[in-house]
PDB file of C-alpha atoms (C1' of nucleotides) in Angstrom:
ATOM      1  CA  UNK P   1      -7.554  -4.149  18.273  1.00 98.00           C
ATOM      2  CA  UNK P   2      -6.006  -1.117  16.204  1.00 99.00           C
ATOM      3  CA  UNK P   3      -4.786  -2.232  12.701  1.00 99.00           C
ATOM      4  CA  UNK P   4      -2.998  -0.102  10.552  1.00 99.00           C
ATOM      5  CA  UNK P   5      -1.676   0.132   7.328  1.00 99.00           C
ATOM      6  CA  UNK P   6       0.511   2.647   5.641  1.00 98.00           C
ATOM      7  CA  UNK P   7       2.696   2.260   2.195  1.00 98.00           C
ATOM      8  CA  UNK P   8       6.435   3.631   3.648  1.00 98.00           C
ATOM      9  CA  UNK P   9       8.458   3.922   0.124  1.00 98.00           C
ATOM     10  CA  UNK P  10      11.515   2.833   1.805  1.00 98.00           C
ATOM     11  CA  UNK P  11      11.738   2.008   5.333  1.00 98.00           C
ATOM     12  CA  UNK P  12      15.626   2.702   5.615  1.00 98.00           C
ATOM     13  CA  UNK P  13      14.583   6.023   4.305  1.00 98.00           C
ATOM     14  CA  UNK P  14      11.538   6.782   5.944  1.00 98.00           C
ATOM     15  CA  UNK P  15      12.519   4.708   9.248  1.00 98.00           C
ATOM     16  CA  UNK P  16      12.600   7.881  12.543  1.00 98.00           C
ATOM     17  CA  UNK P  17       8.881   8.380  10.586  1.00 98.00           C
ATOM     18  CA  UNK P  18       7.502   5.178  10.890  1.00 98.00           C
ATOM     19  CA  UNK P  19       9.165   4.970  14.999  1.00 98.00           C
ATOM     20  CA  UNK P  20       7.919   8.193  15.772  1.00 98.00           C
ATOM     21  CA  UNK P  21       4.781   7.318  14.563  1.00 98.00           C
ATOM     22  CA  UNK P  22       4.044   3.949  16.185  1.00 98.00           C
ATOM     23  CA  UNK P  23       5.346   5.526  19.514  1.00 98.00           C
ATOM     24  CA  UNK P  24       2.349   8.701  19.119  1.00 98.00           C
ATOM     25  CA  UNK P  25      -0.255   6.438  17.599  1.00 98.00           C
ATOM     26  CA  UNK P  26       0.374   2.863  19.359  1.00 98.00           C
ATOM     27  CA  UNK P  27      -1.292   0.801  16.846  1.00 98.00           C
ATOM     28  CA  UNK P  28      -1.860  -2.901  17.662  1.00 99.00           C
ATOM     29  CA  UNK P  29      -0.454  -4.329  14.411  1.00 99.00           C
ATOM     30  CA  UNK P  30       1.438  -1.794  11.471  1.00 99.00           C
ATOM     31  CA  UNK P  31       1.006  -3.216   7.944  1.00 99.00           C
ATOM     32  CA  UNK P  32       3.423  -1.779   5.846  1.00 98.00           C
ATOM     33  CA  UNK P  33       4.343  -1.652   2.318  1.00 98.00           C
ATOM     34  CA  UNK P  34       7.436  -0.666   0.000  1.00 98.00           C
ATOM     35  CA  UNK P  35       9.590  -1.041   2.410  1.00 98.00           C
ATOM     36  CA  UNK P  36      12.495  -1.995  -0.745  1.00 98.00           C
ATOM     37  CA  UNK P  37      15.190  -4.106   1.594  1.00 98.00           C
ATOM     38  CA  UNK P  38      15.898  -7.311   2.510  1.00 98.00           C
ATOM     39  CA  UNK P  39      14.969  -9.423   5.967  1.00 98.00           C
ATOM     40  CA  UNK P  40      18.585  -8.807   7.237  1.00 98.00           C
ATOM     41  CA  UNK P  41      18.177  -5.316   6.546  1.00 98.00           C
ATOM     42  CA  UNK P  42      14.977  -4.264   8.207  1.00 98.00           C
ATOM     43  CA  UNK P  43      15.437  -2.520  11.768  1.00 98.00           C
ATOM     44  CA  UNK P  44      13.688  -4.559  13.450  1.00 98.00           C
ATOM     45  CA  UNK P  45      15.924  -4.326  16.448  1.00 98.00           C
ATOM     46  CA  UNK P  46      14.846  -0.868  16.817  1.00 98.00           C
ATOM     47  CA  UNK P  47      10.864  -1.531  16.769  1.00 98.00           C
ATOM     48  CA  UNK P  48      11.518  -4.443  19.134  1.00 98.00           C
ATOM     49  CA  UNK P  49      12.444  -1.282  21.516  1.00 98.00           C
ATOM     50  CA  UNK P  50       9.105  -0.090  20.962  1.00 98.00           C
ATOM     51  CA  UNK P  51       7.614  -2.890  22.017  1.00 98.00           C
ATOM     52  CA  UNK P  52       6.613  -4.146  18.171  1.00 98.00           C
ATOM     53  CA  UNK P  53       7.908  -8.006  16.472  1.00 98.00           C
ATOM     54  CA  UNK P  54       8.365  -7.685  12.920  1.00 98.00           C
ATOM     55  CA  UNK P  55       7.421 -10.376   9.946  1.00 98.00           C
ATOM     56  CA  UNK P  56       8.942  -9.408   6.766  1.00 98.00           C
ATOM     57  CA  UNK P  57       9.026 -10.492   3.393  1.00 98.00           C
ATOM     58  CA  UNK P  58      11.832  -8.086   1.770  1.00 97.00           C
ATOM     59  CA  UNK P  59      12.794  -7.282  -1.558  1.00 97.00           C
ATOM     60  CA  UNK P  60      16.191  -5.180  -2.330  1.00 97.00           C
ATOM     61  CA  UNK P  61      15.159  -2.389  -4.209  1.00 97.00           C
ATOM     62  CA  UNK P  62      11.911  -2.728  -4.833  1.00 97.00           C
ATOM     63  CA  UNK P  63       8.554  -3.908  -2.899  1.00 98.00           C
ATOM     64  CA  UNK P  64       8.496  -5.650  -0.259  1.00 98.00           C
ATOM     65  CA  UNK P  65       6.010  -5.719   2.426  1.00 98.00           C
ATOM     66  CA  UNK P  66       6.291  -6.456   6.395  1.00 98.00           C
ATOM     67  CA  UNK P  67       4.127  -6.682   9.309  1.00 98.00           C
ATOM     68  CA  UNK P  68       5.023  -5.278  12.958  1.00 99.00           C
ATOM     69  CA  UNK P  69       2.749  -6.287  15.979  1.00 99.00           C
ATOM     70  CA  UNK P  70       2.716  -5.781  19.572  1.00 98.00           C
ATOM     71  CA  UNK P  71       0.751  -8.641  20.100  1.00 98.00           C
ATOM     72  CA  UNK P  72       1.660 -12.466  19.459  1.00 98.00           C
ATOM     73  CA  UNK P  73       1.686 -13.036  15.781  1.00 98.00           C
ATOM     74  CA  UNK P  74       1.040 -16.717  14.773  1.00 98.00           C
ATOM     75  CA  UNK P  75       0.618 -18.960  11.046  1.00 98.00           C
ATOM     76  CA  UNK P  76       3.056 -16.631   9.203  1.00 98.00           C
ATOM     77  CA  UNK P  77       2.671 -17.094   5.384  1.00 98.00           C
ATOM     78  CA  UNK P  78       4.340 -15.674   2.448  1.00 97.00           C
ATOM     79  CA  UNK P  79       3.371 -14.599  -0.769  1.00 97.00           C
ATOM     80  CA  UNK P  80       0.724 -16.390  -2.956  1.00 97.00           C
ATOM     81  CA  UNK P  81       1.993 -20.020  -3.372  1.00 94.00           C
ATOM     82  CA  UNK P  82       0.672 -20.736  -6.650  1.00 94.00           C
ATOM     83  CA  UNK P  83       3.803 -22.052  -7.683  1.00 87.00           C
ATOM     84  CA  UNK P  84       4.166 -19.318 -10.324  1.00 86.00           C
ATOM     85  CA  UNK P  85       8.347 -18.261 -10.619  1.00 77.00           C
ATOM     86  CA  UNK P  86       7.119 -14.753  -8.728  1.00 79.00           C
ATOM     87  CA  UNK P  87      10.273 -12.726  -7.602  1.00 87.00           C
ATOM     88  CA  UNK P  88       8.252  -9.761  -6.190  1.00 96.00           C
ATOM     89  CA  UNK P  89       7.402 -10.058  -2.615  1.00 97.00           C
ATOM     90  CA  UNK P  90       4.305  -8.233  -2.484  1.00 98.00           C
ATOM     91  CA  UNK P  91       2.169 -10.468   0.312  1.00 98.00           C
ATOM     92  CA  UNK P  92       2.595 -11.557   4.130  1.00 98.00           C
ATOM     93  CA  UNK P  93       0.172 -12.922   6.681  1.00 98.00           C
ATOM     94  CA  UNK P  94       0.090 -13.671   9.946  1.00 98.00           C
ATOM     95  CA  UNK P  95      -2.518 -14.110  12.895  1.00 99.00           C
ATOM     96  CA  UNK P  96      -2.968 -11.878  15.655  1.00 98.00           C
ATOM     97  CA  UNK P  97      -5.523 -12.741  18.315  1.00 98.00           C
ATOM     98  CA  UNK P  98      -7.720 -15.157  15.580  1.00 98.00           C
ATOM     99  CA  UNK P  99      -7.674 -12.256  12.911  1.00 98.00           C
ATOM    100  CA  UNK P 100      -5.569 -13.073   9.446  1.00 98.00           C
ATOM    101  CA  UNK P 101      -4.041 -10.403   8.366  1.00 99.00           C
ATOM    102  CA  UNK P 102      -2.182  -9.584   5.176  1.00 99.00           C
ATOM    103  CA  UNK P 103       0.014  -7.298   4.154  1.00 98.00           C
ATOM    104  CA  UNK P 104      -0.446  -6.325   0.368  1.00 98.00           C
ATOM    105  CA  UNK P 105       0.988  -4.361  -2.041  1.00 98.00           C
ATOM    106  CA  UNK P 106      -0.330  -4.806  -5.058  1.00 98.00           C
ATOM    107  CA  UNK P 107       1.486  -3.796  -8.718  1.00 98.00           C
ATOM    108  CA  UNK P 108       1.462  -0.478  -9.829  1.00 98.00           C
ATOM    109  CA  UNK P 109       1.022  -1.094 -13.647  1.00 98.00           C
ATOM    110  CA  UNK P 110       2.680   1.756 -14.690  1.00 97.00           C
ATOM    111  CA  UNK P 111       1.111   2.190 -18.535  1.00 97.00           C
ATOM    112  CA  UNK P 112      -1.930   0.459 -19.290  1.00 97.00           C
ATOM    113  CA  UNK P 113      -1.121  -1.999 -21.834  1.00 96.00           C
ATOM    114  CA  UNK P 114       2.056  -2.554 -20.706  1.00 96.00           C
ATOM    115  CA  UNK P 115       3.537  -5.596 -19.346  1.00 96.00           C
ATOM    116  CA  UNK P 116       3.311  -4.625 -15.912  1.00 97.00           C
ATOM    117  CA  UNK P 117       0.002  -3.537 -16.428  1.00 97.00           C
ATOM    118  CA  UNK P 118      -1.079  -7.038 -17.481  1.00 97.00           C
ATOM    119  CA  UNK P 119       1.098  -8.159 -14.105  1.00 97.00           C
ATOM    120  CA  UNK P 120      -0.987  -6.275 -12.041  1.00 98.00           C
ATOM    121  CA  UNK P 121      -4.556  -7.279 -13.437  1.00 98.00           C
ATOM    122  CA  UNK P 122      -3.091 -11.058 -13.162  1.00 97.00           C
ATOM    123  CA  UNK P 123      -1.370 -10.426  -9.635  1.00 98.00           C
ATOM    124  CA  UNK P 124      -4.898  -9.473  -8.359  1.00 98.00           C
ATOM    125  CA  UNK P 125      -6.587 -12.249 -10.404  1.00 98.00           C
ATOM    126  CA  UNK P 126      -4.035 -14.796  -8.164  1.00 98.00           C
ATOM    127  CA  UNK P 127      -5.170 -12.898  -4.939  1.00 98.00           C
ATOM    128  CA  UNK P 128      -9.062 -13.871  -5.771  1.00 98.00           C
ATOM    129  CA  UNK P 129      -8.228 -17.536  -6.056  1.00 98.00           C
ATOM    130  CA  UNK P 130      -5.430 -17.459  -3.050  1.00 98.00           C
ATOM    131  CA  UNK P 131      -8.546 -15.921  -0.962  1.00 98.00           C
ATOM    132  CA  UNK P 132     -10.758 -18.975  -2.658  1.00 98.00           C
ATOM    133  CA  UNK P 133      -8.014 -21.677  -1.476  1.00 98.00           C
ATOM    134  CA  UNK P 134      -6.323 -20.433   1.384  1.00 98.00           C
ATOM    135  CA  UNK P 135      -9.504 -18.317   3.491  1.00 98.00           C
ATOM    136  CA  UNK P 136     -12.551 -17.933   4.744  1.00 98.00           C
ATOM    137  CA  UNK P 137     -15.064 -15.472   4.356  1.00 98.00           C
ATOM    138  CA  UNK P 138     -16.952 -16.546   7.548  1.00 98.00           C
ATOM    139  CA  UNK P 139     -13.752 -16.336   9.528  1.00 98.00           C
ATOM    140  CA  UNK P 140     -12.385 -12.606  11.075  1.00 98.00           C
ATOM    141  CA  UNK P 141      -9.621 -11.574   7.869  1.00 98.00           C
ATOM    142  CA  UNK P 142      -8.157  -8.022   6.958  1.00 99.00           C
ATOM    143  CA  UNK P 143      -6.382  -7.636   3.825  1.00 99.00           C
ATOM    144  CA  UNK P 144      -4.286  -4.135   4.486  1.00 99.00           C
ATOM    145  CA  UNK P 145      -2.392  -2.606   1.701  1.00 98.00           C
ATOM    146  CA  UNK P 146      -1.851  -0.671  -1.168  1.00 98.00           C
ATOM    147  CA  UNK P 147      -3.929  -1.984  -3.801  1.00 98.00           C
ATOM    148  CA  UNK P 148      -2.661   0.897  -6.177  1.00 98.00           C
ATOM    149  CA  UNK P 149      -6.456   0.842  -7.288  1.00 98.00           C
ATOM    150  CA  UNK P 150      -8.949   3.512  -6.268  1.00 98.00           C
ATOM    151  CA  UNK P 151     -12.829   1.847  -6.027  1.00 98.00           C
ATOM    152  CA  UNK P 152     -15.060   4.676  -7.609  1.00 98.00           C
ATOM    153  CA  UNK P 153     -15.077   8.292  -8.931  1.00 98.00           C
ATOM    154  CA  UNK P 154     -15.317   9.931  -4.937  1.00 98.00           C
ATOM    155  CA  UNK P 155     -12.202   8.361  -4.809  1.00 98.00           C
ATOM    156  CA  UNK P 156     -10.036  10.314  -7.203  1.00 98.00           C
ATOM    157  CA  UNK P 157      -9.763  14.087  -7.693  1.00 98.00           C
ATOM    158  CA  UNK P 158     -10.135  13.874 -11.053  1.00 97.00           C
ATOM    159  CA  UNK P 159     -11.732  10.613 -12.753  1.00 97.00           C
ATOM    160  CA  UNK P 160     -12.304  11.569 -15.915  1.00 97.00           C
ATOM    161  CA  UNK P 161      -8.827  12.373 -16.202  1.00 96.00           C
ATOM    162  CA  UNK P 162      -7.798   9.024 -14.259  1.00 97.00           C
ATOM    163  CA  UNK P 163      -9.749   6.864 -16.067  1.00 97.00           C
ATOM    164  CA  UNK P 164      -7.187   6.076 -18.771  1.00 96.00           C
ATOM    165  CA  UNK P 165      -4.625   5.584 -16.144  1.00 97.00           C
ATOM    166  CA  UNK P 166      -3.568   2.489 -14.261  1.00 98.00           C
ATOM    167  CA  UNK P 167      -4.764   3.498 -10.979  1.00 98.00           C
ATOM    168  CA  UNK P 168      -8.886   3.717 -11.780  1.00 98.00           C
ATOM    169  CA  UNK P 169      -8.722   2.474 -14.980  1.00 98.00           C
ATOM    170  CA  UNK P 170     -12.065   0.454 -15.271  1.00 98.00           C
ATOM    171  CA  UNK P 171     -10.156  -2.465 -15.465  1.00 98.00           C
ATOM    172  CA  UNK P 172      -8.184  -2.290 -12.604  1.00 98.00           C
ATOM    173  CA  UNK P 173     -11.325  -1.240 -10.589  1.00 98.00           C
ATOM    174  CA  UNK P 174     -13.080  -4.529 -11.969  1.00 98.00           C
ATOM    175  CA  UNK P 175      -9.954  -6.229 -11.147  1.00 98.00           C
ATOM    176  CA  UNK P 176     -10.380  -5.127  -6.936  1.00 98.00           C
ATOM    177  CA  UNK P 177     -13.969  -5.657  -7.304  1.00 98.00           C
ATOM    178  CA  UNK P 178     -13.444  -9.274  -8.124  1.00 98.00           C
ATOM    179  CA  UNK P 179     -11.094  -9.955  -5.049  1.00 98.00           C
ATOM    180  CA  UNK P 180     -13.540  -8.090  -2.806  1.00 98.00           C
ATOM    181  CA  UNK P 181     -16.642 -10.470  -4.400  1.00 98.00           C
ATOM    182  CA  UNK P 182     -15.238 -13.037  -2.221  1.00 98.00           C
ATOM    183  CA  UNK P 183     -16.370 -11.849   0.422  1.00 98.00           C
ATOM    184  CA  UNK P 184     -14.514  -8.336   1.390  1.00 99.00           C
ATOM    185  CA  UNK P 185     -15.938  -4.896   2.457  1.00 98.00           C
ATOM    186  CA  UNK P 186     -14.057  -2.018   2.667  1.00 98.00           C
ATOM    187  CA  UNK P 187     -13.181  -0.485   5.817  1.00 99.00           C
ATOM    188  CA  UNK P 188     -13.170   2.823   5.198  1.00 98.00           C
ATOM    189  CA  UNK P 189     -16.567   3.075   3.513  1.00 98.00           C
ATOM    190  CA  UNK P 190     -18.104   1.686   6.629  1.00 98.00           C
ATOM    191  CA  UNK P 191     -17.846   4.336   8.378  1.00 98.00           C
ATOM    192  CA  UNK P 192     -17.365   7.408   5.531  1.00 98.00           C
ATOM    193  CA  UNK P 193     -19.338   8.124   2.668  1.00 98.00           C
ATOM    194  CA  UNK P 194     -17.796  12.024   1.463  1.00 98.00           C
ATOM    195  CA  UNK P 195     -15.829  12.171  -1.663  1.00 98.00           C
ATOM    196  CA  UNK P 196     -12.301  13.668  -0.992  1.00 98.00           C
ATOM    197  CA  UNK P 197     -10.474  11.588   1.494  1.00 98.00           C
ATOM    198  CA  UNK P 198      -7.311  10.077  -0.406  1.00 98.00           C
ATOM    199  CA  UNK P 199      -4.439   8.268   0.784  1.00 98.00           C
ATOM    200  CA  UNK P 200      -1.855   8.836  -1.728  1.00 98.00           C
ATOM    201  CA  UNK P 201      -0.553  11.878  -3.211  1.00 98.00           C
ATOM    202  CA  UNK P 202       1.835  12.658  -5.854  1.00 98.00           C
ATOM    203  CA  UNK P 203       5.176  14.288  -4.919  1.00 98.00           C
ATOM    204  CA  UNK P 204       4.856  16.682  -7.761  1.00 96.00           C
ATOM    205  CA  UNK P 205       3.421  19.820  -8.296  1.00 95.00           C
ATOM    206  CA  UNK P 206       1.942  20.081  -4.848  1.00 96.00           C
ATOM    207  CA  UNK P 207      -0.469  17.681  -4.997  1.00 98.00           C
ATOM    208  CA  UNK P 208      -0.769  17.348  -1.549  1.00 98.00           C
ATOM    209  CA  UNK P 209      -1.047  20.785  -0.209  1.00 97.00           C
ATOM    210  CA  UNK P 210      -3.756  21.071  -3.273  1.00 97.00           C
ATOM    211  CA  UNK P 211      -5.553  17.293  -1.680  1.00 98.00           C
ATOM    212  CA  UNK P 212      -4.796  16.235  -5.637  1.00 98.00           C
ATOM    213  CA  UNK P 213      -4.827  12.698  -4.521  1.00 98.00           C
ATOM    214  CA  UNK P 214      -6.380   9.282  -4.578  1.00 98.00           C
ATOM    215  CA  UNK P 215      -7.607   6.327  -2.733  1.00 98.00           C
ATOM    216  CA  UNK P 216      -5.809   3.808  -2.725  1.00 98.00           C
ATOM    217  CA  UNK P 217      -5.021   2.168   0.348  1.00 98.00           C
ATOM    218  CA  UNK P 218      -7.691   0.016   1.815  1.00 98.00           C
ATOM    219  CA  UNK P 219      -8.472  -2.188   4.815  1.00 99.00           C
ATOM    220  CA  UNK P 220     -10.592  -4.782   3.416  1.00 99.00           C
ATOM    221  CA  UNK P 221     -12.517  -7.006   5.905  1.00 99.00           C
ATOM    222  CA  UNK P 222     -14.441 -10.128   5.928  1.00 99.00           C
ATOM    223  CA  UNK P 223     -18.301  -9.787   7.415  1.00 98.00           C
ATOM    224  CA  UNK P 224     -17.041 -11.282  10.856  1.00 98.00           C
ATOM    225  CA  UNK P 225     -14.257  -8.490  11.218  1.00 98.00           C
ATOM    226  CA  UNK P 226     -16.771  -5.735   9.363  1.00 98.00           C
ATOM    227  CA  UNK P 227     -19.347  -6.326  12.307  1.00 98.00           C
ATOM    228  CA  UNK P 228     -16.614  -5.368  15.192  1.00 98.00           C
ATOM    229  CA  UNK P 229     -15.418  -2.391  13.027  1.00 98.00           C
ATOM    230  CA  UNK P 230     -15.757   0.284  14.984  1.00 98.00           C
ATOM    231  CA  UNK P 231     -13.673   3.291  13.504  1.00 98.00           C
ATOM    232  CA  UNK P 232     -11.341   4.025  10.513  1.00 98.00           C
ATOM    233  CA  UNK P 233      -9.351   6.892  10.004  1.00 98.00           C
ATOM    234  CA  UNK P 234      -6.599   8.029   7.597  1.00 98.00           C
ATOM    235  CA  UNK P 235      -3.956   9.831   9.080  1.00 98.00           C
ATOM    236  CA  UNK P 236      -3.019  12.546   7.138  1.00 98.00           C
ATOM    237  CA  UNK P 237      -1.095  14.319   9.712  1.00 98.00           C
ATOM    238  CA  UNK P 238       1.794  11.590   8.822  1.00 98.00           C
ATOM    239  CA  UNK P 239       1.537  12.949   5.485  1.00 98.00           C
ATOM    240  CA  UNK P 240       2.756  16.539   6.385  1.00 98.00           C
ATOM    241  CA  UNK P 241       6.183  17.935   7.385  1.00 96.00           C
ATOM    242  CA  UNK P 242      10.034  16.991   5.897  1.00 95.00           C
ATOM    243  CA  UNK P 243      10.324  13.747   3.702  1.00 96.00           C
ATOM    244  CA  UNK P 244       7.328  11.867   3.976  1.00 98.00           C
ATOM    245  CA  UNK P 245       5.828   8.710   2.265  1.00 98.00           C
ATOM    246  CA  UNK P 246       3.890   9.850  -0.739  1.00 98.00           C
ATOM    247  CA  UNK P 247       1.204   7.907   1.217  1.00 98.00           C
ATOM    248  CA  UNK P 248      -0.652   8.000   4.288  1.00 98.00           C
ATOM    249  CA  UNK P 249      -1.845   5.502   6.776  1.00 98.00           C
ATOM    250  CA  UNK P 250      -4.990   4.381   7.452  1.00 99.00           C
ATOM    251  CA  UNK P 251      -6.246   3.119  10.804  1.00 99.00           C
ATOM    252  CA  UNK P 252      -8.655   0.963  11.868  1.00 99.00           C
ATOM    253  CA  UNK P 253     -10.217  -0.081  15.311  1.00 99.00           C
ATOM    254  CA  UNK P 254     -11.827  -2.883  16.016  1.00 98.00           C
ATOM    255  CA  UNK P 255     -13.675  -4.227  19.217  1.00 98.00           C
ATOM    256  CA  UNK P 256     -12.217  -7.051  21.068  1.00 93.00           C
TER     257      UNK P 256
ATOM    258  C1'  DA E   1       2.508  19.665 -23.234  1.00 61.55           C
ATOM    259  C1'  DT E   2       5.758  13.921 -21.365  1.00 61.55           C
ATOM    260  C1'  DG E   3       6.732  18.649 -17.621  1.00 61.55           C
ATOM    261  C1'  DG E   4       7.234  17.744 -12.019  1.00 61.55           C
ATOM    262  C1'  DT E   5       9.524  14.636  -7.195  1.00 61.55           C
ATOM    263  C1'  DT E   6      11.486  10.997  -4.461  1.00 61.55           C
ATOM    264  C1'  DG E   7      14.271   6.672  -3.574  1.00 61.55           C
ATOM    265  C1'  DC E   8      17.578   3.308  -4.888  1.00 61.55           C
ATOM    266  C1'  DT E   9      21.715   3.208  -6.989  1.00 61.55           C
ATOM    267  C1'  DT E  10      24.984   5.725  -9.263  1.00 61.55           C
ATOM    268  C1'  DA E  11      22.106   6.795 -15.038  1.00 61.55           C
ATOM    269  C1'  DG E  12      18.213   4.985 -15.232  1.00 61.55           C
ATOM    270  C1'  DC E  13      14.164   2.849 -13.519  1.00 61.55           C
ATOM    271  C1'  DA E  14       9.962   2.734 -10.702  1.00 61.55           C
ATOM    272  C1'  DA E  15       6.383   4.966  -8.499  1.00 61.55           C
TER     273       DA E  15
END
DNA sequence: ATGGTTGCTTAGCAA
């Protein structure tokens, strides 16, 4: 099974992208992220023509996350249910062959010390004791998203410079590590140990020709689902050429 | 040094 995930910024914007892509790469399940529209809104006419079913949980605007699958996709949940007033839609799961899979995007933070900055450590916080209530460690589970947090120094192209901003400020890297101390590995590292692979890149001052980026989107796995990992890859092909997402996808394979 | 780019919505915010 091929699971991807890939943070759009807009999917009415950014829509031929994402169909052009799913046609070349033929991923088994697409996590995205930003997609900033409503249910009603999403096109998921046009995926079904591709052979994908779509789960969303939109937002107008802003966020808003949704999950398209060629396979069945069972137990579809939505958002943390903590019974905190939450008006962001930021989570979605469903099931796909006996794997749980979530897609997350987690808050930015903007300013640390700010009040979305204290949203974000608090949204991730939730997520740890969602996992605690809701999962399983023992049981196959991929969390897919942007977590807007890169995990160490390799990660960044610059963390001494990033360190006093939201996305690898200590405290947001504490934050992940606490939600991956249930019982999460990440993906990526699996398979990659080199410094320099990022998954997000500014639009500004040619930060991506210049690989000025971070890591920030992650595939993170329970043990069950990190023993049939067999590959992960981000694709920054998708990155390249006329509007893209400031983000690329990442792509994971796992055996059957 | 508060720049610069994109998207949503239409001047200002969020990323």
């Amino acid at each position: 099974m091929i699971i991807a995930t890939w943070n759009v910024n807009s999917i009415r914007a950014r829509a031929q992208r994402v169909m052009a892509w799913l046609q070349l790469r033929r991923p088994d399940v697409l996590c995205m992220q930003e997609i900033k529209i409503e249910e009603v809104e999403f096109p998921s006419l046009e995926l079904k023509a591709l052979g994908y079913d779509v789960m969303v949980e939109g937002q107008r605007t802003y966020n808003g996350v949704a999950i398209a699958s060629r396979l069945p996709m069972r137990e579809v949940r939505r958002g943390l249910g903590d019974g905190e007033a939450d008006a962001q839609a930021r989570l979605l799961w469903v099931s796909v062959e006996g794997v749980r899979i979530a897609s997350v995007y987690a808050p930015n933070g903007q300013t640390v010390g700010s009040d979305k900055w204290r949203y974000k450590l608090r949204w991730l916080e939730r997520l740890r004791r969602h996992l605690e209530q809701t999962g399983d460690p023992q049981q196959p589970l991929a969390l897919c998203g942007d977590w807007n947090v890169a995990p160490e120094a390799r990660d960044v192209h610059d963390p001494v410079r990033w360190e006093k901003a939201v996305l690898f400020h200590p405290d947001a890297r504490a934050a992940l590590a606490r939600v991956c101390a249930w019982g999460l590995r990440d993906a990526y590292r699996l398979h990659h140990e080199e410094a320099g692979r990022y998954t997000w890149w500014d639009y500004r001052q040619l930060a991506f020709p210049k690989n000025l980026g971070l890591r920030i989107d992650h595939i993170l796995v329970t043990a069950p689902l990190a023993s049939r990992c067999q590959a992960v890859e981000i694709d920054r092909e998708a990155r390249k050429g006329k509007q893209p997402s400031d983000h690329a996808p990442v792509v994971a394979t796992f055996e059957p």
